[in-house]
XYZ file of C-alpha atoms in Angstrom:
204
model
C 0.003 -0.029 -0.023
C 1.334 3.390 -0.999
C 1.635 5.966 1.651
C 1.842 9.742 1.482
C 4.991 11.099 3.099
C 4.836 13.200 6.307
C 4.538 16.758 5.536
C 3.014 18.671 2.597
C 2.202 17.028 -0.742
C 1.529 19.284 -3.780
C -1.861 18.976 -5.399
C -1.834 19.922 -9.086
C -3.867 22.908 -10.251
C -7.296 21.910 -11.462
C -7.433 19.185 -8.883
C -9.081 18.920 -5.348
C -7.936 16.844 -2.492
C -10.060 15.623 0.400
C -9.449 13.603 3.595
C -12.046 10.786 3.558
C -13.261 9.070 6.668
C -14.893 5.599 6.363
C -17.206 4.619 9.093
C -19.191 1.431 9.969
C -21.549 -0.145 12.370
C -21.530 -3.826 12.993
C -24.948 -3.955 14.786
C -28.043 -1.785 14.990
C -27.487 1.031 17.548
C -30.000 1.888 20.263
C -33.058 3.755 18.946
C -32.898 7.564 18.955
C -35.664 10.026 19.309
C -37.658 10.471 16.182
C -38.383 14.209 15.434
C -41.884 14.990 14.316
C -41.805 16.055 10.645
C -45.148 17.538 9.665
C -45.658 17.400 5.827
C -42.566 15.270 5.301
C -42.648 11.715 3.857
C -40.138 9.224 2.697
C -41.002 7.420 -0.616
C -39.067 4.732 -2.345
C -38.460 5.514 -5.925
C -38.466 2.440 -8.087
C -36.337 2.703 -11.216
C -35.754 6.537 -10.759
C -35.592 8.741 -13.978
C -32.068 9.905 -14.438
C -32.977 13.477 -14.955
C -35.043 13.423 -11.780
C -32.217 11.839 -9.792
C -29.677 14.221 -11.134
C -31.787 17.313 -10.264
C -32.175 16.178 -6.724
C -28.680 15.088 -6.423
C -27.463 18.502 -7.670
C -29.712 20.464 -5.454
C -28.380 18.710 -2.464
C -24.802 18.356 -3.227
C -23.560 21.045 -5.456
C -22.347 23.205 -2.465
C -20.374 20.268 -1.267
C -18.982 19.518 -4.717
C -20.841 16.287 -5.342
C -20.177 15.420 -8.920
C -19.539 11.767 -9.380
C -23.045 10.938 -10.470
C -23.353 14.039 -12.709
C -20.177 12.916 -14.533
C -21.295 9.326 -15.185
C -22.752 8.192 -18.511
C -26.520 7.843 -18.200
C -26.365 4.150 -19.004
C -23.833 3.566 -16.301
C -25.760 5.503 -13.797
C -29.047 3.776 -14.733
C -27.250 0.371 -14.196
C -26.557 1.260 -10.621
C -29.903 3.004 -9.790
C -32.057 0.260 -11.414
C -30.203 -2.598 -9.795
C -32.547 -4.676 -7.631
C -30.075 -4.395 -4.678
C -29.882 -0.637 -4.808
C -32.599 1.388 -3.135
C -33.368 5.092 -3.910
C -35.629 6.876 -1.405
C -36.688 10.482 -1.670
C -37.713 12.769 1.223
C -40.871 14.394 -0.106
C -42.300 17.828 0.928
C -45.132 19.538 -1.050
C -44.818 16.972 -3.854
C -41.158 17.556 -4.449
C -38.065 15.566 -3.530
C -35.936 17.523 -1.004
C -33.824 14.785 0.359
C -32.016 11.566 -0.800
C -31.343 8.291 0.806
C -29.446 5.737 -1.345
C -28.775 2.244 0.140
C -26.567 -0.214 -1.815
C -26.909 -3.862 -0.827
C -25.014 -5.277 -3.797
C -22.239 -6.629 -1.677
C -23.435 -9.741 0.286
C -23.943 -9.066 3.953
C -23.085 -5.390 3.548
C -25.167 -2.146 3.074
C -23.437 1.066 1.990
C -25.071 4.372 2.751
C -24.161 5.527 -0.598
C -25.829 8.989 -0.574
C -27.589 10.841 2.259
C -28.522 14.503 2.127
C -31.069 17.270 2.299
C -31.643 20.285 0.234
C -31.429 23.729 2.019
C -35.194 23.870 2.007
C -35.427 21.342 4.844
C -32.151 21.608 6.727
C -32.293 22.529 10.379
C -35.679 20.988 11.408
C -34.591 17.589 12.607
C -35.141 16.035 9.194
C -31.594 14.627 9.035
C -32.091 12.790 12.284
C -35.583 11.518 11.156
C -34.010 10.286 7.756
C -31.067 8.559 9.519
C -33.406 6.715 11.788
C -35.110 5.363 8.822
C -31.857 4.645 6.992
C -30.600 2.536 9.883
C -33.963 0.690 10.267
C -34.056 -0.194 6.680
C -30.446 -1.233 6.319
C -30.767 -3.701 9.258
C -34.238 -5.082 8.453
C -34.518 -5.471 4.749
C -37.468 -7.577 4.094
C -37.023 -10.824 2.229
C -33.201 -10.844 2.585
C -30.701 -12.144 5.164
C -29.517 -9.647 7.702
C -26.461 -7.667 6.917
C -23.293 -7.850 9.048
C -21.986 -4.270 8.271
C -23.392 -0.882 7.401
C -21.039 1.647 6.297
C -20.573 5.181 4.903
C -17.813 7.622 4.062
C -17.613 11.395 4.304
C -14.902 13.922 3.512
C -13.489 17.265 4.375
C -15.445 18.803 1.459
C -18.802 17.725 3.042
C -20.911 19.751 5.531
C -18.746 20.404 8.562
C -21.214 18.632 10.843
C -21.401 15.446 8.706
C -18.756 13.424 10.504
C -19.989 14.024 14.004
C -23.561 13.370 12.879
C -22.544 9.965 11.660
C -20.689 9.143 14.822
C -23.662 10.235 17.076
C -25.910 7.985 14.797
C -23.836 4.948 15.873
C -21.105 4.713 13.104
C -17.469 4.181 14.181
C -14.571 5.632 12.192
C -12.344 2.754 10.865
C -10.282 4.155 7.954
C -8.867 7.389 6.626
C -7.854 8.046 2.968
C -6.850 11.010 0.789
C -8.681 11.387 -2.431
C -7.307 13.633 -5.376
C -9.670 14.277 -8.227
C -10.571 16.760 -10.920
C -12.283 19.922 -9.693
C -15.734 19.626 -11.272
C -15.963 23.398 -11.683
C -12.864 23.212 -13.903
C -14.177 20.300 -15.956
C -17.557 22.127 -16.389
C -19.595 19.463 -14.549
C -20.560 22.034 -11.944
C -20.938 25.868 -12.176
C -17.795 27.866 -11.232
C -19.986 29.801 -8.684
C -20.714 26.879 -6.387
C -18.683 26.044 -3.210
C -17.009 29.523 -3.031
C -15.262 28.516 0.179
C -13.053 26.157 -1.920
C -11.025 28.276 -4.188
C -10.451 27.177 -7.858
C -6.819 26.670 -8.976
C -6.753 26.600 -12.736
C -4.170 24.461 -14.569
C-alpha cells in the first residue's frame, strides 16, 4: 500500500484533495428520538428517472462539490440506480423531492449508505435525524433478505462540517482514513464555477 509522506504534498492545479473518513456499524445502535416531521414523507423511488435523480442530487450536493453521479454516463448510472439491490428513497415535501437516501446492498452481507443528504429547503428541522433513523432501520431489517453484518458510509472534508460528528452520533465508528485527489468539477464544467466559493479554484 502506497503511503503519502509526512509533511506537505502538492496537489496539481485543477485538482481537489479531500481527507475521506470511512465509518461502519456492525450491529444496530440503540433507537434515537424520532423528530416529528409535519408534511414530510419518505418514498421509495423504483427505477428513478435519471434526470429526476440528477436534479435532486445536484440540489443537495452542489455546494459540497458532489459531482460523481453527474459525470457518469446515463447508461452507467441507470445500471446502478435500477439494480434490484440498490434502493433510492426521496424525502418528499409539497410533492417535491428535498432529500435523498440511497442504500446499496450489492455486496453480500453489507449495506453502503451511498448517498444521504437534504436540500437547503428542509435543513435545520430535525429532518436529518428523522431520515437517519429510517436509513438505519431499513439497512438492518430489509424484508426478504438475510440480515447484513456491516453498514458503512464515508464522508470527507468537502462535506458539510457537521457530517462526520452526525454519523458518529448516529452509531457509526470511524475505521479508515484516506486521501482522495480528483478533478475539480468546476474546472471540468460538470458544476458551475459559482458553487462552493469556500473552496478556491486553482486553474491548470
